[in-house]
PDB file of C-alpha atoms in Angstrom:
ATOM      1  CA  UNK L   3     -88.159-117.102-109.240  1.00  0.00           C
ATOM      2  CA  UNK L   4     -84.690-117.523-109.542  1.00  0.00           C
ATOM      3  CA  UNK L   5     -83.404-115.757-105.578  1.00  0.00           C
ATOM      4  CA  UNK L   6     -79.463-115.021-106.938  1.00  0.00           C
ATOM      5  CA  UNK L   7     -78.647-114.126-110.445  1.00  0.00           C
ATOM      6  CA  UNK L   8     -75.041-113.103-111.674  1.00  0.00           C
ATOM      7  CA  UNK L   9     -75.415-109.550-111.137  1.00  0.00           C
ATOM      8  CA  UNK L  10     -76.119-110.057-107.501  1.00  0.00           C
ATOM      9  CA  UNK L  11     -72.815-112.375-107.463  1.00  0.00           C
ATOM     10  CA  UNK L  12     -70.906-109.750-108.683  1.00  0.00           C
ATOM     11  CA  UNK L  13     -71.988-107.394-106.612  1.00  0.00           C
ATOM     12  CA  UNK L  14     -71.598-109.790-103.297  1.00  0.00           C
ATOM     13  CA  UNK L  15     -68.110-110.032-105.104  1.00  0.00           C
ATOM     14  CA  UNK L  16     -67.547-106.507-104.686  1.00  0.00           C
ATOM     15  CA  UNK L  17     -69.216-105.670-101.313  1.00  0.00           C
ATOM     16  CA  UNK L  18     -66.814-108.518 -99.742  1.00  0.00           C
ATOM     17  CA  UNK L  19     -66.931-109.166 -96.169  1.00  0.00           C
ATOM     18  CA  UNK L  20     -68.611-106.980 -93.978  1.00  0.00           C
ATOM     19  CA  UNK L  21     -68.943-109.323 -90.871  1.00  0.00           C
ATOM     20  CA  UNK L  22     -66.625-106.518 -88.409  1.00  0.00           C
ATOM     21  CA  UNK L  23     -68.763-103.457 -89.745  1.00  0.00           C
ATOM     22  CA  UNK L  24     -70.689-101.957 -87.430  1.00  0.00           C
ATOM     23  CA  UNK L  25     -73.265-100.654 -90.270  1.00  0.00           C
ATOM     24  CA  UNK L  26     -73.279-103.786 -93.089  1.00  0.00           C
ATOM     25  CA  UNK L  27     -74.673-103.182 -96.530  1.00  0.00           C
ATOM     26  CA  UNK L  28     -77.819-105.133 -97.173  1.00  0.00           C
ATOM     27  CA  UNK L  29     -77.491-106.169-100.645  1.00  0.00           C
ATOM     28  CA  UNK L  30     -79.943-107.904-101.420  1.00  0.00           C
ATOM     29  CA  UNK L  31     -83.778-108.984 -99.740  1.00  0.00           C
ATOM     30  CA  UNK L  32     -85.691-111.767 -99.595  1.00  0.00           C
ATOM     31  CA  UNK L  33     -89.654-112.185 -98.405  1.00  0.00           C
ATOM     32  CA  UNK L  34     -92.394-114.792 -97.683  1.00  0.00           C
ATOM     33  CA  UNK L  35     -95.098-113.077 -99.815  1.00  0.00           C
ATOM     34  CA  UNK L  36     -97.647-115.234 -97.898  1.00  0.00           C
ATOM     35  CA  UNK L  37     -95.944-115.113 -94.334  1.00  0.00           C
ATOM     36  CA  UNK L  38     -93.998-112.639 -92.145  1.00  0.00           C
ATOM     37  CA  UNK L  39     -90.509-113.654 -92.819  1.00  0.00           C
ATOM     38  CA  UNK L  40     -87.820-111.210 -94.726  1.00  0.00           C
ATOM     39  CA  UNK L  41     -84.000-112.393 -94.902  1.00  0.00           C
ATOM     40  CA  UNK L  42     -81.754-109.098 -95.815  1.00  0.00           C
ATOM     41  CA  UNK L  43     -78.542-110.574 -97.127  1.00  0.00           C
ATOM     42  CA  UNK L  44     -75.258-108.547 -96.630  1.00  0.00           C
ATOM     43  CA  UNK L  45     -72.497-111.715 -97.748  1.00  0.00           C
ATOM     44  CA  UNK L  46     -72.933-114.558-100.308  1.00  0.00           C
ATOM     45  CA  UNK L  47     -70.590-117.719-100.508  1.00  0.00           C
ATOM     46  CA  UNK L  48     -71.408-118.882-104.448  1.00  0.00           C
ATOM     47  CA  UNK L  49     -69.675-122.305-103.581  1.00  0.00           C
ATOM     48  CA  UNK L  50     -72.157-123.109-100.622  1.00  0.00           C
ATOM     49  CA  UNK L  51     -74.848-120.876-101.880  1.00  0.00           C
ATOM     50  CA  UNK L  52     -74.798-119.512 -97.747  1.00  0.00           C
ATOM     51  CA  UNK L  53     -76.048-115.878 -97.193  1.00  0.00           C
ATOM     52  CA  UNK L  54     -74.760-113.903 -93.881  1.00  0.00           C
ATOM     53  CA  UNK L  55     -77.494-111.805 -93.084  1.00  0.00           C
ATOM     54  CA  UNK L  56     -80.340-110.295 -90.665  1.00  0.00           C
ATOM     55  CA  UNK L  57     -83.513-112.259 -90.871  1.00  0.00           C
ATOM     56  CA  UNK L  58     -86.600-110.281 -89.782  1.00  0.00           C
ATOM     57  CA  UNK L  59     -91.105-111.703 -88.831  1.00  0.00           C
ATOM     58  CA  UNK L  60     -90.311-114.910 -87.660  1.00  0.00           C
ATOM     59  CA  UNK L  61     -89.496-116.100 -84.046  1.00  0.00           C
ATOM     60  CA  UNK L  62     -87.243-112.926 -82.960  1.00  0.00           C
ATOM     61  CA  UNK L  63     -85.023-111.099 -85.524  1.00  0.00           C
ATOM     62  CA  UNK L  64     -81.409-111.926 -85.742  1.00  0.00           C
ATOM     63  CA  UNK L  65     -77.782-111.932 -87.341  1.00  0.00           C
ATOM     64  CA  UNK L  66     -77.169-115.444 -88.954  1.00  0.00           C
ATOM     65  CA  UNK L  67     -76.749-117.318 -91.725  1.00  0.00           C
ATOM     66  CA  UNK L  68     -79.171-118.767 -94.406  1.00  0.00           C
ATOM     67  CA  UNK L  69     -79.285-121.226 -97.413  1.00  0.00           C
ATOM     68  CA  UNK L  70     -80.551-119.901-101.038  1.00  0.00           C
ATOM     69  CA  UNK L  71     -80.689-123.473-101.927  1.00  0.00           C
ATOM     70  CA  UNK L  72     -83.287-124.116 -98.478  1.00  0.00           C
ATOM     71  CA  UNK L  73     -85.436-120.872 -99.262  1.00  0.00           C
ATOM     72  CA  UNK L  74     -85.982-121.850-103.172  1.00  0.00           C
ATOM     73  CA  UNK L  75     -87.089-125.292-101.831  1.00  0.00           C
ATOM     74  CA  UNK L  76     -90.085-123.370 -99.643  1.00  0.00           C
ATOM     75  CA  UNK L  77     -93.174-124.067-100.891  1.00  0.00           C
ATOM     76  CA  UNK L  78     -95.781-121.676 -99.551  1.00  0.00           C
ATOM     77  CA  UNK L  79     -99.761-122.129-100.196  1.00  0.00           C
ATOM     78  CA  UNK L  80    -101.023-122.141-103.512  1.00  0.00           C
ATOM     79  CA  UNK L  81     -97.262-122.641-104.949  1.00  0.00           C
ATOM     80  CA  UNK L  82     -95.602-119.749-103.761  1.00  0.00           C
ATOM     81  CA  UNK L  83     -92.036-119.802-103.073  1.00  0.00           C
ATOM     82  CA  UNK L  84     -89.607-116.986-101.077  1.00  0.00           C
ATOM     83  CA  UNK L  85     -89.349-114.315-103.512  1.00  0.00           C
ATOM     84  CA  UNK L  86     -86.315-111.667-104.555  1.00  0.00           C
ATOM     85  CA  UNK L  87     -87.380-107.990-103.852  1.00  0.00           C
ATOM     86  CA  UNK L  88     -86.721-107.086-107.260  1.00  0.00           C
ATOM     87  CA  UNK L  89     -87.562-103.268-106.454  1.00  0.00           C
ATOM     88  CA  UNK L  90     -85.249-103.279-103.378  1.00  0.00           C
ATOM     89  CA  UNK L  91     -82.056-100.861-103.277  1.00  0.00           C
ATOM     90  CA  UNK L  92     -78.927-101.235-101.383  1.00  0.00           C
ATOM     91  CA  UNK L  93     -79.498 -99.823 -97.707  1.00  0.00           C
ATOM     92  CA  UNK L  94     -77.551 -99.789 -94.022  1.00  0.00           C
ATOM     93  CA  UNK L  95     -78.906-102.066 -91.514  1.00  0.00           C
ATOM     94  CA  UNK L  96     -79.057 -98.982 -89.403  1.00  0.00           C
ATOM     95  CA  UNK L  97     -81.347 -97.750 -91.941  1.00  0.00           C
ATOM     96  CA  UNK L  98     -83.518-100.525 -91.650  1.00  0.00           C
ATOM     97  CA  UNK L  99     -82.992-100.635 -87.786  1.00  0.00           C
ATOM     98  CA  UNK L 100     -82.246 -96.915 -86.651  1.00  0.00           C
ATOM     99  CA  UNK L 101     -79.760 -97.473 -83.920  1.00  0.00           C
ATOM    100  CA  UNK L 102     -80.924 -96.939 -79.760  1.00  0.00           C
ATOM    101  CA  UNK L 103     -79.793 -94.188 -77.947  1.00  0.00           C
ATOM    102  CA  UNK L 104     -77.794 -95.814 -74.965  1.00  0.00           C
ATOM    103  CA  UNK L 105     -79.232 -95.506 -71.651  1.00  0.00           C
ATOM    104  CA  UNK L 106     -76.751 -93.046 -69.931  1.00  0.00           C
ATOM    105  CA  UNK L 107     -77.283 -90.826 -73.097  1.00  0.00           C
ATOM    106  CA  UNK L 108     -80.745 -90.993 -72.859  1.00  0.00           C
ATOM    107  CA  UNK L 109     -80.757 -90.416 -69.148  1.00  0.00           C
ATOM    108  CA  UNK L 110     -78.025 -86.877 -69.633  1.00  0.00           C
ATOM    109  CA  UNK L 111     -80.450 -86.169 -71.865  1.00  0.00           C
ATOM    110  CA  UNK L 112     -83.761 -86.597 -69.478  1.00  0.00           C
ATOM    111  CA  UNK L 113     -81.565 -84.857 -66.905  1.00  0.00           C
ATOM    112  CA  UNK L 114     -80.892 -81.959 -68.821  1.00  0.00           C
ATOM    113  CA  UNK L 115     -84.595 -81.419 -70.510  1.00  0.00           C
ATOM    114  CA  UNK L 116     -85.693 -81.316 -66.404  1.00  0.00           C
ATOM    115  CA  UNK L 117     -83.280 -78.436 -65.761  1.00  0.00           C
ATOM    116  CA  UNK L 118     -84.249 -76.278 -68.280  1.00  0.00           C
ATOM    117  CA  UNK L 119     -88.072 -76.939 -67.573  1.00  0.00           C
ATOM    118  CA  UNK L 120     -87.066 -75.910 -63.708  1.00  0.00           C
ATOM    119  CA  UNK L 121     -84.987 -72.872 -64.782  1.00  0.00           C
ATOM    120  CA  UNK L 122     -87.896 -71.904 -67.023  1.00  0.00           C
ATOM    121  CA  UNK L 123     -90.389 -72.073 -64.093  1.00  0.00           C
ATOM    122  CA  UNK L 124     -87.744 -69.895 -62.263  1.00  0.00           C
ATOM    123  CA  UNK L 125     -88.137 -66.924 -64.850  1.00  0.00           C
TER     124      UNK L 125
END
């Protein structure tokens, strides 16, 4: 399977840089259909054929780069190679990872669920 076609250029094209967004477009997705590993691509250099993206099942997850050329190379058992999620649709990495409440909001928040359980014991 061929992992970037022109369309996908073009639309890289017109997406640009998001590398200072706080909420990046993934544009395109890429999976191990025999193994845990899924690289969601948000950037693509044509000239070095280099994604900037978040890569999710393997070690840890992360922010990085990755090669197109490197995953068509992967050769999986029984022949299968890193395949194109041909069904996926442009989503917001805080789609895919809903962002964490910080800990002092969470902690307000604890703080103010324990008053009103207290005033309700008052009544």
């Amino acid at each position: 399977m061929k992992l970037m076609t022109k369309e996908l250029e073009k639309r890289f094209a017109q997406v640009g840089d998001q590398s200072e967004k706080e909420n990046p477009t993934f544009i395109a997705k890429f999976f191990d259909p025999v193994g845990s590993g899924t690289w969601y691509a948000t950037e693509y250099n044509p000239e070095s054929k280099i994604c900037n993206g978040y890569v999710t099942g393997l070690a840890f997850d992360e922010w990085g780069s990755f090669s197109i050329t490197e995953l068509e190379s992967i050769v999986r058992p029984f022949g299968l190679g890193i395949e194109r999620d041909i069904h996926f649709t442009e989503m917001s990495y805080h789609d895919l990872v809903p962002p964490k409440p910080k800990k002092r909001k969470l902690e307000l928040q604890e703080l103010k669920e324990s008053k009103e359980q207290e005033s309700d014991k008052e009544r």
